[in-house]
Amino acid sequence: MNKPVLKVGILGLGTVGQGVLRLLKNNAEEIERRVGRKLQVSHVSARSAGKARDCDLSGIEVLSDAMQLATQADVDIIVETIGGISPARELIEVALTRGKPVVTANKALLAEHGNELFALARKQNLSIGFEAAVAGGIPVIKAIREGLAGNRIDKLAGIINGTCNYILTQMQSKGQSFADALADAQKLGYAEADPTFDIGGFDAAHKLTILASIAFGMPLNFAAVSVEGIQSVTAQDIEIAKVFGYRIKLLGIAKRGAGGVELRVHPTLIPESTLLAKVDGVLNSVVIRGNAVGEVGLYGRGAGGDATASAVVADLVDLARGFGGDVRHAVPALAFQPEAVQSLAIAPAGAVESAFYLRLKVADEPGVLSRLTAILAEHQISVEAILQREPSGHEDAHVALITSVIAQQRFDHALNEIRKLPFVRSDAARLRVEKF
Amino acid sequence: MNKPVLKVGILGLGTVGQGVLRLLKNNAEEIERRVGRKLQVSHVSARSAGKARDCDLSGIEVLSDAMQLATQADVDIIVETIGGISPARELIEVALTRGKPVVTANKALLAEHGNELFALARKQNLSIGFEAAVAGGIPVIKAIREGLAGNRIDKLAGIINGTCNYILTQMQSKGQSFADALADAQKLGYAEADPTFDIGGFDAAHKLTILASIAFGMPLNFAAVSVEGIQSVTAQDIEIAKVFGYRIKLLGIAKRGAGGVELRVHPTLIPESTLLAKVDGVLNSVVIRGNAVGEVGLYGRGAGGDATASAVVADLVDLARGFGGDVRHAVPALAFQPEAVQSLAIAPAGAVESAFYLRLKVADEPGVLSRLTAILAEHQISVEAILQREPSGHEDAHVALITSVIAQQRFDHALNEIRKLPFVRSDAARLRVEKF
């Protein structure tokens, strides 16, 4: 605790980088009172160093060469807010090699290359802080790694992509189509011009990868996540789900199942009585189930410069407290000691059990329900709820139902047979149902 | 990190003590994988050492003399689960004096004598862990002290007494009277035979005292909390609140207000659309507002042996990581460095601003509403919502209303005049309304 001032270098001056800069300045007194020393931004790197920005750069050296910042001798801690794999990966590697601890909000990089980065950090007796990589300002990494450290965690589920939650909430509350809700989200800046990464579920999958590792003590294994986006969710499904007493949310779910660890991201029907179902708009939320504590939930802003900066600065405060000390006294990157992190068997998709929601367009003719339910019964699938409404005008009828909990494989066998029925029209919707 | 095993002594074998014992045993492997060494309960103290208990005491020395355990040379960490002020206070003092860090769930002791205990711990270069003192298994202390360390926190509000939340939830969902709901809570073990401490709001006030200190960096100041219990809440108020779109919850609120820091525990109308309003039964929840992160909420089990033990063990894990190190590298007890903890002016009760809910029994005669609203208008109090229903049979009528946000003093002046009106019958109910 000798250094009265720790110098922070920020790689990248986008929304998050600027947020960190602003926060360290605006809350400087508050932070110093907590840490016992100053955190001072001495350098930032930005591709266009001269660009006007909504932040005060006085007294800060602005470099156009990020690598120059990562290797800057008089910078104590590096904050990486560039995002993406390259050059963020190389910059972090270089910073660690030069003996600088790192804070990053980069979920893609950690989910795909975190094992190597954490190993390098450990070798260098340094920490990488990444609270900001999942659920923005919500301290969920800390809650799992430290707050629930006494528990064996067997499940977590989270609304961890604000874009998707905004779109689904709009569809729910306004009856909008997916396309209209997406267009609105883009207008408001909640969705990118190319929204694939968010709405396809890949961003949530990166975050889920990180949460699963720290919950179960397994290496980061992004490739093992089965991913389904929200593109195919219709306003009609949301409306029918509501009739059944459910909301549709994009969830990232990590679970110790009978067939192995389940890692999955998909639109999910959840009972509307759960608190998770009530987390709307761009908010994020994660629920964790531990064998001692039961279910613990957190919610808050999952994105935005200030909320993400809140998490980055929390990591800086942690790093400042342990600065220069033996990293073995710090919380291990993946919550478990590196030598205790164990690969776990991943459940094959077919073995994953859940209840299912099925909606079918069917010809309006006699015998439809009877044939449909007969096939389900042949596969030993119970129907928990079913809805058929009168077709309006010349349209086909819709049948929607919710099954008992069964393995995906068995449900898909039944569904294949159902699809072949002569009265079934094209668009069968199949979604998972999770009860908490 | 030299000691491969840390020996833990547990003072008291009640619900929490047994929970800690059970958890350290059942999750021993999981915990060792996280910490890198074993946490082993070597000693426990219990008033009746021979009593049969729902926990495995094999290999553990059971002492009937708690002081003997607190001074036991070969115990590394003391867990205090006796509760109450004395002898818990003396035991913790002795343990600290003997160089042993302490973990406690004792909110009463900390709220009333924490300043002295934390000062002693600091002098001894030791930590006191107290995650379990507030909201059971929910890691809310960690979230505020560490997870939101980059923020200036300006408000927090919490459902931090499960007994009260259970009673109010029963009254809400079943239309039960307070007395019936309390009787049920007692039958189920959610309320003590003498429930004053919970339903009077004192337990919540102890917890709020702790939360306010770590949020604002002020010394623990239990005496400054204004406390109102739930005894006077009627089923009728709950039902009328619902008509207005509110739920009634016992909240602990800490807020930086215009007149100083507000510390208050009282039954509160909160909009039913907020997530806090949806936290029902024995669950606890705390919402914190920081200037960077916005609102962050946590919820989960606030009591019970296992949930509380989850928090105790999280503290043990933290202590084990930093064991023997310089306590200046650890998180300071009150989140801020001891020398930076500052007394803050407390807002006088009369200056505290909020909206108010008022329900009056009035004679069923003309001019009642006009006279009532005239008095409010004279005091520049706007009426945001009002309800008068036809009296049933020979009963008096009820008028209920919600005001604009005003200082308590001004509202009480108006209320005093209203009470003197000839048509007003006895039972005026006055509750605060908080919008988030």
Short mmCIF file of C-alpha atoms in Angstrom, two decimals, chain A residues 9-377:
data_model
loop_
_atom_site.label_atom_id
_atom_site.label_comp_id
_atom_site.label_asym_id
_atom_site.label_seq_id
_atom_site.Cartn_x
_atom_site.Cartn_y
_atom_site.Cartn_z
CA GLY A 9 -4.32 3.52 -18.72
CA ILE A 10 -7.50 3.08 -20.73
CA LEU A 11 -7.34 1.28 -24.07
CA GLY A 12 -10.13 2.61 -26.25
CA LEU A 13 -12.33 5.66 -25.81
CA GLY A 14 -15.72 4.30 -26.85
CA THR A 15 -18.83 4.38 -24.68
CA VAL A 16 -17.28 2.26 -21.91
CA GLY A 17 -13.84 3.88 -21.99
CA GLN A 18 -15.38 7.33 -21.72
CA GLY A 19 -17.64 6.11 -18.94
CA VAL A 20 -14.66 4.88 -16.92
CA LEU A 21 -12.85 8.15 -17.45
CA ARG A 22 -15.89 10.15 -16.36
CA LEU A 23 -16.57 7.97 -13.33
CA LEU A 24 -12.99 8.04 -12.04
CA LYS A 25 -13.10 11.82 -12.30
CA ASN A 26 -16.60 12.51 -10.95
CA ASN A 27 -16.41 10.06 -8.06
CA ALA A 28 -12.70 10.55 -7.37
CA GLU A 29 -13.20 11.62 -3.76
CA GLU A 30 -15.66 8.83 -2.98
CA ILE A 31 -13.30 6.26 -4.52
CA GLU A 32 -10.24 7.54 -2.72
CA ARG A 33 -12.11 7.42 0.58
CA ARG A 34 -12.83 3.76 -0.10
CA VAL A 35 -9.46 2.65 -1.43
CA GLY A 36 -7.15 4.82 0.61
CA ARG A 37 -5.34 6.03 -2.50
CA LYS A 38 -6.03 7.75 -5.78
CA LEU A 39 -6.86 6.05 -9.04
CA GLN A 40 -5.69 8.46 -11.71
CA VAL A 41 -6.13 8.03 -15.44
CA SER A 42 -2.75 8.98 -16.86
CA HIS A 43 -3.06 7.68 -20.44
CA VAL A 44 -5.76 6.74 -22.89
CA SER A 45 -5.47 5.33 -26.37
CA ALA A 46 -7.87 6.21 -29.16
CA ARG A 47 -7.70 5.52 -32.87
CA SER A 48 -8.49 9.14 -33.69
CA ALA A 49 -6.69 10.97 -30.93
CA GLY A 50 -7.92 14.39 -31.92
CA LYS A 51 -11.66 13.61 -32.06
CA ALA A 52 -13.95 15.69 -29.87
CA ARG A 53 -15.48 13.60 -27.07
CA ASP A 54 -17.93 13.94 -24.23
CA CYS A 55 -15.16 13.65 -21.64
CA ASP A 56 -12.48 15.78 -20.08
CA LEU A 57 -9.02 14.74 -21.27
CA SER A 58 -7.09 17.50 -19.54
CA GLY A 59 -3.92 16.23 -17.94
CA ILE A 60 -4.24 12.90 -19.72
CA GLU A 61 -1.86 11.72 -22.40
CA VAL A 62 -3.81 10.58 -25.45
CA LEU A 63 -2.00 8.02 -27.57
CA SER A 64 -3.07 6.87 -30.99
CA ASP A 65 -1.00 3.70 -30.63
CA ALA A 66 -2.70 1.28 -28.24
CA MET A 67 0.39 -0.90 -28.06
CA GLN A 68 2.38 2.08 -26.85
CA LEU A 69 -0.07 2.41 -23.97
CA ALA A 70 -0.03 -1.31 -23.13
CA THR A 71 3.74 -1.11 -22.76
CA GLN A 72 3.89 2.32 -21.08
CA ALA A 73 6.30 1.98 -18.17
CA ASP A 74 4.57 4.41 -15.82
CA VAL A 75 1.05 2.94 -16.14
CA ASP A 76 0.14 0.63 -13.23
CA ILE A 77 -3.14 -0.89 -14.41
CA ILE A 78 -4.55 -1.36 -17.92
CA VAL A 79 -8.28 -1.07 -18.67
CA GLU A 80 -9.20 -2.65 -22.00
CA THR A 81 -12.42 -1.31 -23.49
CA ILE A 82 -11.71 -1.84 -27.18
CA GLY A 83 -13.76 -5.02 -27.46
CA GLY A 84 -13.46 -7.84 -29.98
CA ILE A 85 -10.72 -10.43 -30.21
CA SER A 86 -7.88 -8.66 -31.99
CA PRO A 87 -6.00 -6.47 -31.10
CA ALA A 88 -7.55 -6.62 -27.59
CA ARG A 89 -6.03 -10.06 -27.01
CA GLU A 90 -2.50 -9.05 -27.98
CA LEU A 91 -2.73 -5.84 -25.98
CA ILE A 92 -3.78 -7.67 -22.83
CA GLU A 93 -1.06 -10.27 -23.32
CA VAL A 94 1.56 -7.59 -23.67
CA ALA A 95 0.26 -5.67 -20.65
CA LEU A 96 0.38 -8.83 -18.52
CA THR A 97 3.85 -9.67 -19.80
CA ARG A 98 4.97 -6.20 -18.72
CA GLY A 99 3.60 -6.87 -15.24
CA LYS A 100 0.40 -4.84 -15.42
CA PRO A 101 -2.90 -6.18 -14.09
CA VAL A 102 -5.82 -5.75 -16.48
CA VAL A 103 -9.50 -4.91 -16.22
CA THR A 104 -11.68 -5.71 -19.20
CA ALA A 105 -15.33 -5.72 -20.22
CA ASN A 106 -14.55 -7.99 -23.17
CA LYS A 107 -16.84 -11.01 -22.91
CA ALA A 108 -16.14 -12.30 -26.41
CA LEU A 109 -12.39 -12.36 -25.77
CA LEU A 110 -12.72 -14.02 -22.37
CA ALA A 111 -15.30 -16.58 -23.47
CA GLU A 112 -13.11 -17.64 -26.40
CA HIS A 113 -9.56 -17.11 -25.10
CA GLY A 114 -9.96 -16.57 -21.36
CA ASN A 115 -8.35 -19.85 -20.33
CA GLU A 116 -5.05 -18.83 -21.93
CA LEU A 117 -5.26 -15.24 -20.68
CA PHE A 118 -6.00 -16.28 -17.11
CA ALA A 119 -3.13 -18.79 -17.20
CA LEU A 120 -0.77 -16.07 -18.40
CA ALA A 121 -1.99 -13.69 -15.69
CA ARG A 122 -1.45 -16.32 -13.02
CA LYS A 123 2.05 -17.02 -14.29
CA GLN A 124 2.75 -13.29 -14.04
CA ASN A 125 1.26 -13.12 -10.50
CA LEU A 126 -1.41 -10.73 -11.77
CA SER A 127 -5.19 -10.50 -11.85
CA ILE A 128 -7.60 -9.83 -14.69
CA GLY A 129 -10.80 -8.14 -13.53
CA PHE A 130 -13.87 -8.79 -15.66
CA GLU A 131 -16.96 -7.90 -13.62
CA ALA A 132 -18.03 -5.64 -16.50
CA ALA A 133 -18.02 -8.51 -18.99
CA VAL A 134 -21.35 -9.87 -17.77
CA ALA A 135 -24.54 -7.93 -17.00
CA GLY A 136 -22.95 -4.48 -17.00
CA GLY A 137 -23.20 -2.79 -13.63
CA ILE A 138 -24.75 -5.73 -11.78
CA PRO A 139 -22.06 -7.26 -9.56
CA VAL A 140 -22.94 -10.80 -10.56
CA ILE A 141 -19.39 -12.10 -11.01
CA LYS A 142 -18.62 -11.01 -7.47
CA ALA A 143 -21.85 -12.49 -6.16
CA ILE A 144 -21.08 -15.89 -7.67
CA ARG A 145 -17.32 -16.03 -7.12
CA GLU A 146 -17.34 -14.63 -3.60
CA GLY A 147 -20.81 -14.04 -2.20
CA LEU A 148 -21.96 -17.60 -2.84
CA ALA A 149 -18.56 -19.23 -2.33
CA GLY A 150 -19.97 -21.52 0.36
CA ASN A 151 -22.45 -23.12 -2.02
CA ARG A 152 -22.41 -25.86 -4.54
CA ILE A 153 -24.14 -24.05 -7.39
CA ASP A 154 -26.32 -26.29 -9.50
CA LYS A 155 -28.12 -23.83 -11.76
CA LEU A 156 -28.14 -20.30 -12.98
CA ALA A 157 -30.34 -18.54 -15.47
CA GLY A 158 -30.09 -15.03 -16.72
CA ILE A 159 -31.50 -12.31 -18.88
CA ILE A 160 -28.08 -11.20 -20.03
CA ASN A 161 -28.73 -9.40 -23.28
CA GLY A 162 -30.53 -6.09 -22.98
CA THR A 163 -31.24 -5.78 -26.70
CA CYS A 164 -33.21 -9.02 -26.76
CA ASN A 165 -35.01 -8.21 -23.54
CA TYR A 166 -36.01 -4.82 -24.89
CA ILE A 167 -37.35 -6.33 -28.11
CA LEU A 168 -39.27 -9.10 -26.32
CA THR A 169 -40.69 -6.60 -23.82
CA GLN A 170 -41.90 -4.34 -26.61
CA MET A 171 -43.48 -7.29 -28.38
CA GLN A 172 -45.16 -8.26 -25.11
CA SER A 173 -46.41 -4.85 -24.06
CA LYS A 174 -47.29 -3.36 -27.45
CA GLY A 175 -48.08 -6.46 -29.45
CA GLN A 176 -45.37 -5.42 -31.93
CA SER A 177 -43.89 -7.82 -34.45
CA PHE A 178 -40.27 -8.84 -34.02
CA ALA A 179 -39.26 -6.72 -37.03
CA ASP A 180 -40.99 -3.58 -35.72
CA ALA A 181 -39.60 -3.99 -32.22
CA LEU A 182 -36.12 -4.49 -33.65
CA ALA A 183 -36.45 -1.37 -35.79
CA ASP A 184 -37.48 0.63 -32.70
CA ALA A 185 -34.55 -0.77 -30.73
CA GLN A 186 -32.21 0.29 -33.51
CA LYS A 187 -33.69 3.80 -33.57
CA LEU A 188 -33.13 4.11 -29.79
CA GLY A 189 -29.57 2.81 -29.99
CA TYR A 190 -30.41 -0.41 -28.11
CA ALA A 191 -29.57 -2.53 -31.15
CA GLU A 192 -26.72 -2.33 -33.65
CA ALA A 193 -27.25 -1.73 -37.37
CA ASP A 194 -26.23 -5.39 -37.76
CA PRO A 195 -28.06 -6.89 -34.81
CA THR A 196 -27.11 -10.54 -35.45
CA PHE A 197 -24.68 -10.77 -32.58
CA ASP A 198 -27.32 -9.79 -30.04
CA ILE A 199 -30.53 -11.22 -31.42
CA GLY A 200 -28.82 -14.43 -32.52
CA GLY A 201 -27.96 -15.12 -28.88
CA PHE A 202 -24.17 -15.05 -29.37
CA ASP A 203 -23.53 -12.19 -26.96
CA ALA A 204 -25.59 -13.98 -24.30
CA ALA A 205 -23.64 -17.17 -25.04
CA HIS A 206 -20.34 -15.42 -24.37
CA LYS A 207 -21.64 -14.18 -21.05
CA LEU A 208 -23.14 -17.54 -20.15
CA THR A 209 -19.78 -19.19 -20.84
CA ILE A 210 -18.17 -16.97 -18.22
CA LEU A 211 -20.95 -17.43 -15.65
CA ALA A 212 -20.94 -21.21 -16.02
CA SER A 213 -17.20 -21.45 -15.48
CA ILE A 214 -17.19 -19.45 -12.27
CA ALA A 215 -20.29 -21.22 -10.99
CA PHE A 216 -19.13 -24.78 -11.66
CA GLY A 217 -15.34 -24.42 -11.64
CA MET A 218 -14.91 -25.60 -15.23
CA PRO A 219 -12.73 -24.11 -17.99
CA LEU A 220 -14.36 -21.59 -20.31
CA ASN A 221 -16.02 -23.62 -23.04
CA PHE A 222 -17.84 -21.34 -25.46
CA ALA A 223 -18.03 -24.07 -28.11
CA ALA A 224 -20.22 -26.14 -25.79
CA VAL A 225 -23.04 -23.59 -25.60
CA SER A 226 -26.06 -24.39 -27.72
CA VAL A 227 -27.41 -21.11 -29.03
CA GLU A 228 -30.80 -20.11 -30.38
CA GLY A 229 -31.76 -16.49 -30.98
CA ILE A 230 -35.06 -14.66 -30.74
CA GLN A 231 -35.64 -14.08 -34.47
CA SER A 232 -38.29 -16.73 -34.70
CA VAL A 233 -40.35 -15.59 -31.70
CA THR A 234 -43.65 -14.15 -32.90
CA ALA A 235 -46.06 -11.74 -31.28
CA GLN A 236 -48.54 -14.59 -31.39
CA ASP A 237 -46.30 -16.87 -29.33
CA ILE A 238 -45.87 -14.13 -26.77
CA GLU A 239 -49.60 -13.63 -26.60
CA ILE A 240 -50.38 -17.35 -26.28
CA ALA A 241 -47.65 -17.75 -23.66
CA LYS A 242 -49.41 -15.03 -21.68
CA VAL A 243 -52.67 -16.97 -21.83
CA PHE A 244 -50.81 -19.95 -20.38
CA GLY A 245 -49.38 -17.69 -17.61
CA TYR A 246 -45.87 -17.34 -19.04
CA ARG A 247 -43.54 -14.69 -20.42
CA ILE A 248 -40.98 -15.31 -23.15
CA LYS A 249 -37.43 -14.21 -22.30
CA LEU A 250 -34.08 -14.94 -23.89
CA LEU A 251 -32.31 -16.84 -21.14
CA GLY A 252 -28.79 -18.08 -20.74
CA ILE A 253 -29.02 -21.24 -18.66
CA ALA A 254 -26.23 -23.24 -17.07
CA LYS A 255 -27.30 -26.32 -15.19
CA ARG A 256 -25.90 -29.52 -13.79
CA GLY A 257 -28.27 -31.96 -15.45
CA ALA A 258 -28.53 -35.74 -15.38
CA GLY A 259 -26.72 -35.98 -18.73
CA GLY A 260 -23.95 -33.52 -17.86
CA VAL A 261 -23.60 -29.77 -17.72
CA GLU A 262 -26.17 -27.95 -19.84
CA LEU A 263 -25.10 -24.68 -21.43
CA ARG A 264 -27.83 -23.13 -23.49
CA VAL A 265 -29.17 -19.83 -24.72
CA HIS A 266 -32.69 -19.78 -26.10
CA PRO A 267 -35.99 -17.97 -25.92
CA THR A 268 -37.76 -19.49 -22.95
CA LEU A 269 -41.24 -19.50 -21.47
CA ILE A 270 -40.98 -18.73 -17.76
CA PRO A 271 -43.90 -18.47 -15.31
CA GLU A 272 -45.06 -14.87 -15.08
CA SER A 273 -45.12 -15.15 -11.28
CA THR A 274 -41.32 -15.41 -11.11
CA LEU A 275 -39.33 -12.26 -10.48
CA LEU A 276 -37.19 -13.03 -13.52
CA ALA A 277 -40.27 -12.79 -15.72
CA LYS A 278 -40.83 -9.27 -14.45
CA VAL A 279 -37.44 -7.93 -15.47
CA ASP A 280 -38.36 -5.85 -18.49
CA GLY A 281 -36.83 -3.53 -21.05
CA VAL A 282 -33.05 -3.25 -21.26
CA LEU A 283 -32.57 -4.50 -17.69
CA ASN A 284 -30.56 -7.63 -17.05
CA SER A 285 -31.03 -10.18 -14.29
CA VAL A 286 -29.36 -13.36 -13.15
CA VAL A 287 -30.76 -15.96 -10.75
CA ILE A 288 -28.36 -18.41 -9.13
CA ARG A 289 -29.33 -21.51 -7.19
CA GLY A 290 -26.95 -22.75 -4.51
CA ASN A 291 -27.43 -25.76 -2.27
CA ALA A 292 -27.30 -23.66 0.91
CA VAL A 293 -28.72 -20.31 -0.07
CA GLY A 294 -31.49 -21.44 -2.42
CA GLU A 295 -32.21 -18.93 -5.17
CA VAL A 296 -30.54 -15.53 -5.18
CA GLY A 297 -31.36 -13.00 -7.87
CA LEU A 298 -29.76 -9.77 -9.01
CA TYR A 299 -31.03 -7.21 -11.48
CA GLY A 300 -30.05 -3.83 -12.87
CA ARG A 301 -28.63 -2.14 -15.93
CA GLY A 302 -26.79 -4.59 -18.12
CA ALA A 303 -25.29 -2.13 -20.56
CA GLY A 304 -24.47 1.52 -21.15
CA GLY A 305 -21.30 3.46 -20.52
CA ASP A 306 -21.96 4.43 -16.92
CA ALA A 307 -23.29 1.08 -15.70
CA THR A 308 -20.44 -0.83 -17.34
CA ALA A 309 -17.94 1.70 -16.00
CA SER A 310 -19.35 1.07 -12.51
CA ALA A 311 -18.23 -2.56 -12.81
CA VAL A 312 -14.85 -1.63 -14.30
CA VAL A 313 -14.15 0.74 -11.42
CA ALA A 314 -15.23 -1.89 -8.86
CA ASP A 315 -12.54 -4.12 -10.37
CA LEU A 316 -10.03 -1.29 -10.23
CA VAL A 317 -10.82 -0.83 -6.54
CA ASP A 318 -10.26 -4.54 -5.90
CA LEU A 319 -7.00 -4.45 -7.84
CA ALA A 320 -5.87 -1.35 -6.02
CA ARG A 321 -6.42 -3.03 -2.67
CA GLY A 322 -4.33 -6.05 -3.57
CA PHE A 323 -1.88 -4.16 -5.80
CA GLY A 324 1.60 -5.63 -5.76
CA GLY A 325 0.55 -8.45 -3.45
CA ASP A 326 0.62 -12.20 -4.00
CA VAL A 327 -2.14 -13.03 -6.45
CA ARG A 328 -2.75 -16.27 -4.58
CA HIS A 329 -4.43 -14.14 -1.90
CA ALA A 330 -6.83 -12.78 -4.53
CA VAL A 331 -10.01 -14.39 -5.76
CA PRO A 332 -9.04 -16.87 -8.50
CA ALA A 333 -10.16 -15.84 -12.01
CA LEU A 334 -12.60 -18.72 -12.41
CA ALA A 335 -13.62 -18.72 -8.72
CA PHE A 336 -11.82 -22.02 -8.14
CA GLN A 337 -8.08 -22.44 -7.72
CA PRO A 338 -6.52 -22.98 -11.17
CA GLU A 339 -5.46 -26.52 -10.29
CA ALA A 340 -9.01 -27.28 -9.10
CA VAL A 341 -10.74 -26.14 -12.29
CA GLN A 342 -12.09 -29.33 -13.85
CA SER A 343 -13.51 -30.09 -17.27
CA LEU A 344 -17.05 -31.36 -16.89
CA ALA A 345 -19.00 -33.53 -19.29
CA ILE A 346 -21.37 -31.48 -21.43
CA ALA A 347 -24.90 -32.83 -21.83
CA PRO A 348 -25.67 -33.64 -25.48
CA ALA A 349 -28.49 -31.41 -26.76
CA GLY A 350 -30.84 -34.38 -27.21
CA ALA A 351 -30.53 -35.35 -23.57
CA VAL A 352 -31.43 -31.94 -22.18
CA GLU A 353 -34.76 -32.11 -20.38
CA SER A 354 -37.35 -29.41 -20.15
CA ALA A 355 -41.01 -28.83 -20.80
CA PHE A 356 -41.80 -27.67 -24.33
CA TYR A 357 -44.15 -25.15 -25.87
CA LEU A 358 -45.46 -26.10 -29.28
CA ARG A 359 -47.61 -24.02 -31.60
CA LEU A 360 -48.95 -25.42 -34.84
CA LYS A 361 -51.00 -24.00 -37.65
CA VAL A 362 -53.56 -26.66 -38.53
CA ALA A 363 -56.41 -27.01 -40.99
CA ASP A 364 -59.77 -26.36 -39.38
CA GLU A 365 -61.12 -29.90 -39.58
CA PRO A 366 -62.32 -32.62 -37.21
CA GLY A 367 -59.89 -35.02 -35.52
CA VAL A 368 -56.93 -32.66 -35.37
CA LEU A 369 -56.65 -32.55 -31.58
CA SER A 370 -57.25 -36.23 -31.21
CA ARG A 371 -54.52 -37.22 -33.68
CA LEU A 372 -52.08 -34.70 -32.23
CA THR A 373 -52.55 -35.79 -28.64
CA ALA A 374 -52.42 -39.45 -29.64
CA ILE A 375 -48.93 -39.02 -31.08
CA LEU A 376 -47.76 -37.24 -27.92
CA ALA A 377 -49.25 -40.00 -25.80
#
